[in-house]
mmCIF file of C-alpha atoms in Angstrom:
data_model
loop_
_atom_site.group_PDB
_atom_site.id
_atom_site.type_symbol
_atom_site.label_atom_id
_atom_site.label_comp_id
_atom_site.label_asym_id
_atom_site.label_seq_id
_atom_site.Cartn_x
_atom_site.Cartn_y
_atom_site.Cartn_z
ATOM 1 C CA UNK A 11 85.611 -35.629 -95.787
ATOM 2 C CA UNK A 12 88.700 -37.479 -94.524
ATOM 3 C CA UNK A 13 90.595 -34.311 -93.490
ATOM 4 C CA UNK A 14 87.499 -33.027 -91.665
ATOM 5 C CA UNK A 15 87.133 -36.373 -89.870
ATOM 6 C CA UNK A 16 90.786 -36.282 -88.832
ATOM 7 C CA UNK A 17 90.444 -32.763 -87.438
ATOM 8 C CA UNK A 18 87.276 -33.741 -85.593
ATOM 9 C CA UNK A 19 88.987 -36.784 -84.100
ATOM 10 C CA UNK A 20 91.973 -34.721 -82.963
ATOM 11 C CA UNK A 21 89.698 -32.134 -81.355
ATOM 12 C CA UNK A 22 87.729 -34.852 -79.584
ATOM 13 C CA UNK A 23 90.925 -36.440 -78.213
ATOM 14 C CA UNK A 24 92.240 -33.026 -77.121
ATOM 15 C CA UNK A 25 89.026 -32.223 -75.237
ATOM 16 C CA UNK A 26 88.983 -35.668 -73.627
ATOM 17 C CA UNK A 27 92.608 -35.314 -72.529
ATOM 18 C CA UNK A 28 91.889 -31.859 -71.105
ATOM 19 C CA UNK A 29 88.966 -33.077 -68.988
ATOM 20 C CA UNK A 30 90.965 -36.093 -67.806
ATOM 21 C CA UNK A 31 93.787 -33.798 -66.679
ATOM 22 C CA UNK A 32 91.381 -31.448 -64.871
ATOM 23 C CA UNK A 33 89.645 -34.368 -63.154
ATOM 24 C CA UNK A 34 92.910 -35.832 -61.895
ATOM 25 C CA UNK A 35 94.036 -32.394 -60.657
ATOM 26 C CA UNK A 36 90.782 -31.989 -58.738
ATOM 27 C CA UNK A 37 91.220 -35.423 -57.219
ATOM 28 C CA UNK A 38 94.740 -34.538 -56.072
ATOM 29 C CA UNK A 39 93.468 -31.278 -54.573
ATOM 30 C CA UNK A 40 90.605 -33.014 -52.786
ATOM 31 C CA UNK A 41 92.977 -35.596 -51.335
ATOM 32 C CA UNK A 42 95.419 -32.923 -50.195
ATOM 33 C CA UNK A 43 92.863 -30.610 -48.573
ATOM 34 C CA UNK A 44 91.127 -33.155 -46.388
ATOM 35 C CA UNK A 45 92.322 -36.705 -46.813
ATOM 36 C CA UNK A 46 90.757 -37.980 -43.639
ATOM 37 C CA UNK A 47 87.323 -36.708 -44.673
ATOM 38 C CA UNK A 48 87.794 -38.260 -48.104
ATOM 39 C CA UNK A 49 88.792 -41.646 -46.709
ATOM 40 C CA UNK A 50 85.958 -41.678 -44.177
ATOM 41 C CA UNK A 51 83.522 -42.228 -47.073
ATOM 42 C CA UNK A 52 85.033 -45.635 -47.750
ATOM 43 C CA UNK A 53 84.332 -48.776 -45.717
ATOM 44 C CA UNK A 54 86.682 -49.330 -42.780
ATOM 45 C CA UNK A 55 88.234 -52.302 -44.588
ATOM 46 C CA UNK A 56 89.832 -49.913 -47.089
ATOM 47 C CA UNK A 57 93.221 -48.441 -46.206
ATOM 48 C CA UNK A 58 95.766 -46.135 -47.789
ATOM 49 C CA UNK A 59 97.861 -49.126 -48.765
ATOM 50 C CA UNK A 60 95.405 -49.896 -51.545
ATOM 51 C CA UNK A 61 95.695 -46.504 -53.190
ATOM 52 C CA UNK A 62 99.315 -46.465 -54.423
ATOM 53 C CA UNK A 63 98.483 -49.272 -56.859
ATOM 54 C CA UNK A 64 95.534 -47.325 -58.224
ATOM 55 C CA UNK A 65 96.676 -43.710 -58.201
ATOM 56 C CA UNK A 66 100.319 -43.609 -57.088
ATOM 57 C CA UNK A 67 100.804 -39.995 -58.091
ATOM 58 C CA UNK A 68 97.929 -38.918 -55.822
ATOM 59 C CA UNK A 69 99.317 -40.901 -52.873
ATOM 60 C CA UNK A 70 102.816 -39.492 -53.346
ATOM 61 C CA UNK A 71 101.424 -35.972 -53.711
ATOM 62 C CA UNK A 72 99.552 -36.317 -50.416
ATOM 63 C CA UNK A 73 102.642 -37.550 -48.547
ATOM 64 C CA UNK A 74 104.800 -34.733 -49.881
ATOM 65 C CA UNK A 75 102.109 -32.138 -49.199
ATOM 66 C CA UNK A 76 101.669 -33.370 -45.633
ATOM 67 C CA UNK A 77 105.398 -32.975 -45.017
ATOM 68 C CA UNK A 78 105.268 -29.407 -46.306
ATOM 69 C CA UNK A 79 102.258 -28.722 -44.080
ATOM 70 C CA UNK A 80 104.131 -29.982 -41.000
ATOM 71 C CA UNK A 81 107.178 -27.922 -41.915
ATOM 72 C CA UNK A 82 105.024 -24.827 -42.251
ATOM 73 C CA UNK A 83 103.301 -25.313 -38.887
ATOM 74 C CA UNK A 84 106.578 -25.952 -37.078
ATOM 75 C CA UNK A 85 108.145 -22.893 -38.686
ATOM 76 C CA UNK A 86 105.255 -20.651 -37.622
ATOM 77 C CA UNK A 87 105.079 -21.997 -34.064
ATOM 78 C CA UNK A 88 108.813 -22.181 -33.340
ATOM 79 C CA UNK A 89 110.700 -19.881 -31.000
ATOM 80 C CA UNK A 90 113.707 -17.984 -32.305
ATOM 81 C CA UNK A 91 115.977 -20.954 -31.558
ATOM 82 C CA UNK A 92 113.631 -23.328 -33.471
ATOM 83 C CA UNK A 93 112.117 -24.864 -30.343
ATOM 84 C CA UNK A 94 108.466 -25.946 -30.291
ATOM 85 C CA UNK A 95 106.148 -27.416 -27.663
ATOM 86 C CA UNK A 96 104.345 -30.565 -28.810
ATOM 87 C CA UNK A 97 101.497 -32.636 -27.439
ATOM 88 C CA UNK A 98 99.352 -35.408 -28.901
ATOM 89 C CA UNK A 99 95.578 -35.636 -28.771
ATOM 90 C CA UNK A 100 92.947 -38.249 -29.555
ATOM 91 C CA UNK A 101 89.158 -38.043 -29.526
ATOM 92 C CA UNK A 102 88.823 -39.319 -25.949
ATOM 93 C CA UNK A 103 90.939 -36.479 -24.558
ATOM 94 C CA UNK A 104 89.623 -33.899 -27.048
ATOM 95 C CA UNK A 105 85.994 -33.990 -25.881
ATOM 96 C CA UNK A 106 84.610 -30.785 -24.432
ATOM 97 C CA UNK A 107 85.514 -30.333 -20.733
ATOM 98 C CA UNK A 108 88.006 -33.153 -21.009
ATOM 99 C CA UNK A 109 91.786 -33.280 -20.681
ATOM 100 C CA UNK A 110 92.710 -30.834 -23.459
ATOM 101 C CA UNK A 111 90.603 -28.032 -21.954
ATOM 102 C CA UNK A 112 92.304 -28.403 -18.569
ATOM 103 C CA UNK A 113 95.699 -28.543 -20.284
ATOM 104 C CA UNK A 114 95.139 -25.242 -22.106
ATOM 105 C CA UNK A 115 93.630 -23.639 -18.998
ATOM 106 C CA UNK A 116 96.810 -24.360 -17.041
ATOM 107 C CA UNK A 117 98.824 -22.256 -19.521
ATOM 108 C CA UNK A 118 96.367 -19.399 -19.159
ATOM 109 C CA UNK A 119 96.410 -19.324 -15.347
ATOM 110 C CA UNK A 120 100.058 -20.261 -14.880
ATOM 111 C CA UNK A 121 102.806 -17.885 -13.810
ATOM 112 C CA UNK A 122 104.034 -16.302 -17.097
ATOM 113 C CA UNK A 123 103.022 -19.332 -19.158
ATOM 114 C CA UNK A 124 100.346 -17.905 -21.450
ATOM 115 C CA UNK A 125 102.935 -16.833 -24.047
ATOM 116 C CA UNK A 126 104.032 -20.443 -24.427
ATOM 117 C CA UNK A 127 100.716 -21.230 -26.142
ATOM 118 C CA UNK A 128 102.090 -19.310 -29.147
ATOM 119 C CA UNK A 129 104.634 -22.111 -29.570
ATOM 120 C CA UNK A 130 102.388 -25.118 -28.867
ATOM 121 C CA UNK A 131 101.550 -27.520 -31.693
ATOM 122 C CA UNK A 132 98.813 -30.087 -31.026
ATOM 123 C CA UNK A 133 99.291 -33.341 -32.957
ATOM 124 C CA UNK A 134 95.865 -34.869 -33.588
ATOM 125 C CA UNK A 135 95.790 -38.659 -33.878
ATOM 126 C CA UNK A 136 92.299 -38.867 -35.394
ATOM 127 C CA UNK A 137 89.933 -36.684 -37.381
ATOM 128 C CA UNK A 138 87.631 -35.622 -34.510
ATOM 129 C CA UNK A 139 90.613 -34.603 -32.397
ATOM 130 C CA UNK A 140 91.872 -32.526 -35.331
ATOM 131 C CA UNK A 141 88.503 -30.789 -35.741
ATOM 132 C CA UNK A 142 88.327 -29.988 -32.012
ATOM 133 C CA UNK A 143 91.887 -28.709 -32.051
ATOM 134 C CA UNK A 144 91.110 -26.316 -34.882
ATOM 135 C CA UNK A 145 88.240 -24.914 -32.821
ATOM 136 C CA UNK A 146 90.339 -24.182 -29.716
ATOM 137 C CA UNK A 147 93.950 -23.656 -30.792
ATOM 138 C CA UNK A 148 96.053 -22.024 -33.504
ATOM 139 C CA UNK A 149 98.542 -24.735 -34.447
ATOM 140 C CA UNK A 150 97.107 -28.171 -35.212
ATOM 141 C CA UNK A 151 98.589 -31.004 -37.259
ATOM 142 C CA UNK A 152 96.761 -34.162 -38.328
ATOM 143 C CA UNK A 153 98.791 -37.324 -37.851
ATOM 144 C CA UNK A 154 96.238 -39.901 -38.903
ATOM 145 C CA UNK A 155 98.097 -43.185 -39.202
ATOM 146 C CA UNK A 156 97.460 -45.634 -42.001
ATOM 147 C CA UNK A 157 95.342 -48.516 -40.725
ATOM 148 C CA UNK A 158 95.422 -47.184 -37.135
ATOM 149 C CA UNK A 159 92.512 -46.045 -35.000
ATOM 150 C CA UNK A 160 93.484 -43.962 -31.979
ATOM 151 C CA UNK A 161 90.218 -42.096 -31.435
ATOM 152 C CA UNK A 162 89.078 -43.976 -28.328
ATOM 153 C CA UNK A 163 90.613 -44.055 -24.873
ATOM 154 C CA UNK A 164 93.814 -46.072 -25.305
ATOM 155 C CA UNK A 165 93.984 -48.680 -22.556
ATOM 156 C CA UNK A 166 97.394 -49.110 -20.977
ATOM 157 C CA UNK A 167 99.589 -51.842 -22.516
ATOM 158 C CA UNK A 168 97.002 -52.962 -25.069
ATOM 159 C CA UNK A 169 98.190 -53.263 -28.702
ATOM 160 C CA UNK A 170 96.499 -49.977 -29.606
ATOM 161 C CA UNK A 171 98.209 -48.211 -26.713
ATOM 162 C CA UNK A 172 101.596 -49.568 -27.759
ATOM 163 C CA UNK A 173 101.035 -48.572 -31.384
ATOM 164 C CA UNK A 174 100.148 -45.043 -30.315
ATOM 165 C CA UNK A 175 103.221 -44.688 -28.080
ATOM 166 C CA UNK A 176 105.636 -45.971 -30.732
ATOM 167 C CA UNK A 177 103.986 -43.855 -33.437
ATOM 168 C CA UNK A 178 104.725 -40.878 -31.214
ATOM 169 C CA UNK A 179 108.422 -41.756 -30.873
ATOM 170 C CA UNK A 180 108.823 -42.101 -34.631
ATOM 171 C CA UNK A 181 107.073 -38.785 -35.233
ATOM 172 C CA UNK A 182 109.289 -36.982 -32.726
ATOM 173 C CA UNK A 183 112.330 -38.342 -34.532
ATOM 174 C CA UNK A 184 111.063 -36.739 -37.733
ATOM 175 C CA UNK A 185 110.688 -33.382 -35.962
ATOM 176 C CA UNK A 186 114.317 -33.564 -34.822
ATOM 177 C CA UNK A 187 115.425 -34.388 -38.358
ATOM 178 C CA UNK A 188 113.737 -31.215 -39.589
ATOM 179 C CA UNK A 189 116.015 -29.232 -37.278
ATOM 180 C CA UNK A 190 113.489 -28.423 -34.538
ATOM 181 C CA UNK A 191 114.145 -28.938 -30.850
ATOM 182 C CA UNK A 192 111.051 -29.669 -28.786
ATOM 183 C CA UNK A 193 109.449 -29.967 -25.398
ATOM 184 C CA UNK A 194 107.105 -32.907 -25.615
ATOM 185 C CA UNK A 195 104.337 -32.889 -23.031
ATOM 186 C CA UNK A 196 101.420 -35.192 -22.434
ATOM 187 C CA UNK A 197 98.137 -33.278 -22.344
ATOM 188 C CA UNK A 198 97.469 -34.470 -18.779
ATOM 189 C CA UNK A 199 100.388 -32.331 -17.563
ATOM 190 C CA UNK A 200 99.476 -28.959 -16.075
ATOM 191 C CA UNK A 201 101.896 -26.104 -16.868
ATOM 192 C CA UNK A 202 102.116 -23.713 -13.902
ATOM 193 C CA UNK A 203 105.473 -22.018 -14.591
ATOM 194 C CA UNK A 204 107.813 -21.545 -17.519
ATOM 195 C CA UNK A 205 110.026 -24.660 -17.416
ATOM 196 C CA UNK A 206 112.823 -23.365 -19.631
ATOM 197 C CA UNK A 207 114.839 -21.712 -16.834
ATOM 198 C CA UNK A 208 114.859 -25.094 -15.050
ATOM 199 C CA UNK A 209 116.258 -27.083 -17.964
ATOM 200 C CA UNK A 210 119.900 -28.177 -18.003
ATOM 201 C CA UNK A 211 121.975 -26.252 -20.536
ATOM 202 C CA UNK A 212 124.360 -29.148 -21.241
ATOM 203 C CA UNK A 213 121.794 -31.851 -21.988
ATOM 204 C CA UNK A 214 120.763 -33.265 -25.360
ATOM 205 C CA UNK A 215 117.864 -35.189 -23.838
ATOM 206 C CA UNK A 216 116.222 -34.415 -20.497
ATOM 207 C CA UNK A 217 113.173 -36.115 -19.130
ATOM 208 C CA UNK A 218 110.766 -35.997 -16.185
ATOM 209 C CA UNK A 219 110.659 -38.806 -13.641
ATOM 210 C CA UNK A 220 108.133 -40.985 -11.856
ATOM 211 C CA UNK A 221 110.767 -41.219 -9.129
ATOM 212 C CA UNK A 222 113.758 -38.892 -8.729
ATOM 213 C CA UNK A 223 116.776 -40.121 -6.763
ATOM 214 C CA UNK A 224 118.208 -36.671 -6.080
ATOM 215 C CA UNK A 225 120.795 -36.537 -8.878
ATOM 216 C CA UNK A 226 120.076 -35.391 -12.426
ATOM 217 C CA UNK A 227 122.606 -37.764 -14.000
ATOM 218 C CA UNK A 228 121.738 -40.884 -11.966
ATOM 219 C CA UNK A 229 120.582 -43.616 -14.366
ATOM 220 C CA UNK A 230 118.612 -45.175 -11.504
ATOM 221 C CA UNK A 231 116.045 -42.402 -11.875
ATOM 222 C CA UNK A 232 112.715 -43.687 -13.198
ATOM 223 C CA UNK A 233 111.971 -41.578 -16.307
ATOM 224 C CA UNK A 234 108.485 -40.782 -17.557
ATOM 225 C CA UNK A 235 108.142 -40.334 -21.321
ATOM 226 C CA UNK A 236 105.270 -37.879 -20.909
ATOM 227 C CA UNK A 237 107.555 -34.862 -20.562
ATOM 228 C CA UNK A 238 110.944 -34.260 -22.126
ATOM 229 C CA UNK A 239 113.059 -31.537 -23.686
ATOM 230 C CA UNK A 240 115.185 -32.641 -26.641
ATOM 231 C CA UNK A 241 117.676 -30.581 -28.633
ATOM 232 C CA UNK A 242 117.897 -31.267 -32.339
ATOM 233 C CA UNK A 243 121.358 -32.558 -33.224
ATOM 234 C CA UNK A 244 122.958 -35.684 -34.666
ATOM 235 C CA UNK A 245 123.175 -37.301 -31.227
ATOM 236 C CA UNK A 246 119.494 -36.920 -30.414
ATOM 237 C CA UNK A 247 118.402 -38.042 -33.893
ATOM 238 C CA UNK A 248 120.487 -41.212 -33.657
ATOM 239 C CA UNK A 249 119.145 -41.799 -30.162
ATOM 240 C CA UNK A 250 115.513 -41.607 -31.303
ATOM 241 C CA UNK A 251 116.239 -43.987 -34.159
ATOM 242 C CA UNK A 252 117.834 -46.406 -31.685
ATOM 243 C CA UNK A 253 114.946 -46.012 -29.238
ATOM 244 C CA UNK A 254 112.373 -46.723 -31.950
ATOM 245 C CA UNK A 255 114.262 -49.724 -33.339
ATOM 246 C CA UNK A 256 114.608 -51.151 -29.823
ATOM 247 C CA UNK A 257 110.883 -51.924 -29.798
ATOM 248 C CA UNK A 258 111.801 -55.007 -31.814
ATOM 249 C CA UNK A 259 114.401 -56.027 -29.236
ATOM 250 C CA UNK A 260 111.819 -55.707 -26.448
ATOM 251 C CA UNK A 261 108.480 -56.684 -28.042
ATOM 252 C CA UNK A 262 105.379 -56.021 -25.975
ATOM 253 C CA UNK A 263 106.935 -53.170 -23.984
ATOM 254 C CA UNK A 264 105.987 -49.534 -24.332
ATOM 255 C CA UNK A 265 108.417 -46.722 -25.032
ATOM 256 C CA UNK A 266 108.971 -45.791 -21.389
ATOM 257 C CA UNK A 267 109.935 -49.335 -20.371
ATOM 258 C CA UNK A 268 112.246 -49.650 -23.361
ATOM 259 C CA UNK A 269 113.873 -46.336 -22.434
ATOM 260 C CA UNK A 270 114.619 -47.784 -19.014
ATOM 261 C CA UNK A 271 116.297 -50.748 -20.702
ATOM 262 C CA UNK A 272 118.414 -48.757 -23.142
ATOM 263 C CA UNK A 273 119.408 -45.753 -20.976
ATOM 264 C CA UNK A 274 122.543 -47.653 -19.909
ATOM 265 C CA UNK A 275 123.247 -49.200 -23.315
ATOM 266 C CA UNK A 276 126.807 -48.660 -24.635
ATOM 267 C CA UNK A 277 125.308 -47.080 -27.765
ATOM 268 C CA UNK A 278 124.302 -44.042 -25.678
ATOM 269 C CA UNK A 279 127.927 -43.517 -24.664
ATOM 270 C CA UNK A 280 129.187 -44.205 -28.179
ATOM 271 C CA UNK A 281 127.109 -41.414 -29.725
ATOM 272 C CA UNK A 282 127.937 -39.034 -26.870
ATOM 273 C CA UNK A 283 124.315 -38.337 -25.890
ATOM 274 C CA UNK A 284 124.008 -36.297 -22.688
ATOM 275 C CA UNK A 285 120.958 -37.399 -20.671
ATOM 276 C CA UNK A 286 119.639 -35.508 -17.671
ATOM 277 C CA UNK A 287 116.719 -36.407 -15.397
ATOM 278 C CA UNK A 288 114.425 -33.623 -14.181
ATOM 279 C CA UNK A 289 113.822 -33.052 -10.470
ATOM 280 C CA UNK A 290 110.274 -33.787 -9.272
ATOM 281 C CA UNK A 291 110.546 -30.648 -7.131
ATOM 282 C CA UNK A 292 110.005 -28.698 -10.350
ATOM 283 C CA UNK A 293 108.491 -31.368 -12.610
ATOM 284 C CA UNK A 294 106.207 -33.334 -10.323
ATOM 285 C CA UNK A 295 103.377 -35.780 -10.796
ATOM 286 C CA UNK A 296 100.968 -37.940 -8.876
ATOM 287 C CA UNK A 297 103.644 -40.637 -8.663
ATOM 288 C CA UNK A 298 105.862 -38.195 -6.762
ATOM 289 C CA UNK A 299 104.170 -34.798 -6.259
ATOM 290 C CA UNK A 300 106.128 -31.573 -6.144
ATOM 291 C CA UNK A 301 106.001 -30.596 -2.483
ATOM 292 C CA UNK A 302 106.545 -26.847 -2.878
ATOM 293 C CA UNK A 303 104.126 -24.811 -4.977
ATOM 294 C CA UNK A 304 106.735 -22.028 -5.032
ATOM 295 C CA UNK A 305 109.011 -24.258 -7.109
ATOM 296 C CA UNK A 306 106.660 -26.310 -9.271
ATOM 297 C CA UNK A 307 106.699 -25.854 -13.049
ATOM 298 C CA UNK A 308 104.573 -28.794 -14.183
ATOM 299 C CA UNK A 309 102.413 -31.476 -12.559
ATOM 300 C CA UNK A 310 101.550 -34.731 -14.318
ATOM 301 C CA UNK A 311 98.474 -36.883 -13.710
ATOM 302 C CA UNK A 312 100.602 -40.021 -13.955
ATOM 303 C CA UNK A 313 100.192 -43.139 -11.794
ATOM 304 C CA UNK A 314 96.471 -42.900 -12.502
ATOM 305 C CA UNK A 315 94.022 -45.381 -14.008
ATOM 306 C CA UNK A 316 90.861 -44.285 -15.764
ATOM 307 C CA UNK A 317 89.853 -41.060 -17.474
ATOM 308 C CA UNK A 318 87.227 -40.204 -14.822
ATOM 309 C CA UNK A 319 89.778 -40.428 -12.005
ATOM 310 C CA UNK A 320 92.328 -38.484 -14.030
ATOM 311 C CA UNK A 321 89.927 -35.625 -14.768
ATOM 312 C CA UNK A 322 88.824 -35.496 -11.130
ATOM 313 C CA UNK A 323 92.369 -35.075 -9.838
ATOM 314 C CA UNK A 324 93.390 -32.659 -12.589
ATOM 315 C CA UNK A 325 90.513 -30.360 -11.631
ATOM 316 C CA UNK A 326 91.574 -30.473 -7.981
ATOM 317 C CA UNK A 327 95.119 -29.684 -9.086
ATOM 318 C CA UNK A 328 93.943 -26.550 -10.911
ATOM 319 C CA UNK A 329 91.850 -25.508 -7.892
ATOM 320 C CA UNK A 330 94.869 -25.884 -5.608
ATOM 321 C CA UNK A 331 96.948 -23.723 -7.934
ATOM 322 C CA UNK A 332 94.274 -21.008 -8.050
ATOM 323 C CA UNK A 333 94.112 -21.050 -4.262
ATOM 324 C CA UNK A 334 97.874 -20.665 -4.102
ATOM 325 C CA UNK A 335 97.747 -17.679 -6.483
ATOM 326 C CA UNK A 336 95.132 -15.984 -4.286
ATOM 327 C CA UNK A 337 97.438 -15.981 -1.239
ATOM 328 C CA UNK A 338 99.423 -12.874 -0.238
ATOM 329 C CA UNK A 339 103.169 -13.129 -0.946
ATOM 330 C CA UNK A 340 104.016 -13.665 2.723
ATOM 331 C CA UNK A 341 101.849 -16.802 2.931
ATOM 332 C CA UNK A 342 103.117 -18.081 -0.411
ATOM 333 C CA UNK A 343 106.675 -17.960 0.902
ATOM 334 C CA UNK A 344 105.663 -19.977 3.958
ATOM 335 C CA UNK A 345 104.300 -22.788 1.755
ATOM 336 C CA UNK A 346 101.188 -23.024 3.902
ATOM 337 C CA UNK A 347 99.291 -25.111 1.348
ATOM 338 C CA UNK A 348 100.101 -28.304 -0.519
ATOM 339 C CA UNK A 349 98.454 -30.469 -3.167
ATOM 340 C CA UNK A 350 95.273 -32.330 -2.275
ATOM 341 C CA UNK A 351 96.100 -34.906 -4.908
ATOM 342 C CA UNK A 352 96.326 -37.782 -5.523
ATOM 343 C CA UNK A 353 92.713 -38.292 -4.543
ATOM 344 C CA UNK A 354 90.858 -40.618 -6.891
ATOM 345 C CA UNK A 355 94.168 -41.465 -8.537
ATOM 346 C CA UNK A 356 95.154 -43.689 -5.649
ATOM 347 C CA UNK A 357 98.790 -44.767 -5.796
ATOM 348 C CA UNK A 358 97.902 -47.912 -3.832
ATOM 349 C CA UNK A 359 96.005 -49.231 -6.844
ATOM 350 C CA UNK A 360 98.725 -48.416 -9.358
ATOM 351 C CA UNK A 361 99.818 -51.717 -10.789
ATOM 352 C CA UNK A 362 99.291 -53.403 -14.120
ATOM 353 C CA UNK A 363 97.423 -56.673 -13.814
ATOM 354 C CA UNK A 364 96.817 -57.212 -17.524
ATOM 355 C CA UNK A 365 93.211 -56.124 -17.291
ATOM 356 C CA UNK A 366 92.274 -53.560 -19.966
ATOM 357 C CA UNK A 367 89.298 -52.465 -17.899
ATOM 358 C CA UNK A 368 91.668 -50.899 -15.354
ATOM 359 C CA UNK A 369 93.969 -49.245 -17.834
ATOM 360 C CA UNK A 370 94.136 -45.926 -19.588
ATOM 361 C CA UNK A 371 96.351 -43.741 -21.741
ATOM 362 C CA UNK A 372 98.993 -42.866 -19.141
#
């Protein structure tokens, strides 16, 4: 009887070990396929930080898998020179008939811009934004931050707004480290022409402006972090690391303000980074609109408070562009029409008074 009991015990242990292995494998697969859906079943007080102590192998597997997923999306979306177009999206801007729909429409009605959609990757900051992205676009990546909630409208200069802006800078650094150059664009920027012919060939980092002084290398230009073209190299990677770390030197400031502080820092010269500022003639915005529709590449709904006002002026912007396209070539050359914006986005009211009720994701 003893030998039979030993065999039975061994078989029982083998079966138990088999089922334990299968169960853990299923758990890893479930976590990898849809982590955000999995975590949404837990109370909001739970966070990813609790899981490494319980199932470290699952947590590590998810992190590694997510990196591979990003690499795969970037590889598929990239141009031949490994350049991608990136934008970020949260639930507030992902709603139907909201900012993201106008953003994508601008590519479709722009002058030779539709093809650029093949190289656009939308970075979703929350689960609902990711779901909406999958319904309307090819390349979507979920960047759901541990312990962060970016699904609502992010009011300007609030802690959530600052977290979202700095999360973006750190993510862009990781894209550069993977060897991909990028055009980063806010989703409230309308693309009317291919911007690549207007970029400076000698620049590592070039950025749009709220105010352009007339010279592309004048550090007195007022840059706007919502639109930039960055080449992947050691200089740009070190710059993004320095930019991100500078948030600790200037606590309470967002990335654009900190960029204004550090653009003249000796470190920029030491690493040999070439910065260029983009002319508002081609890369305009509501702060300083492009005056000639024959020259405009992009228009940004900057200097604007409130999602309702932003959507109102963006729709007018698209209408103006369609009107321009309907003109015969002779009238286009005469520049007989101009933008009717800003309208609700009044520049007179553009100042930060510390009131979150007046502020919005810029």
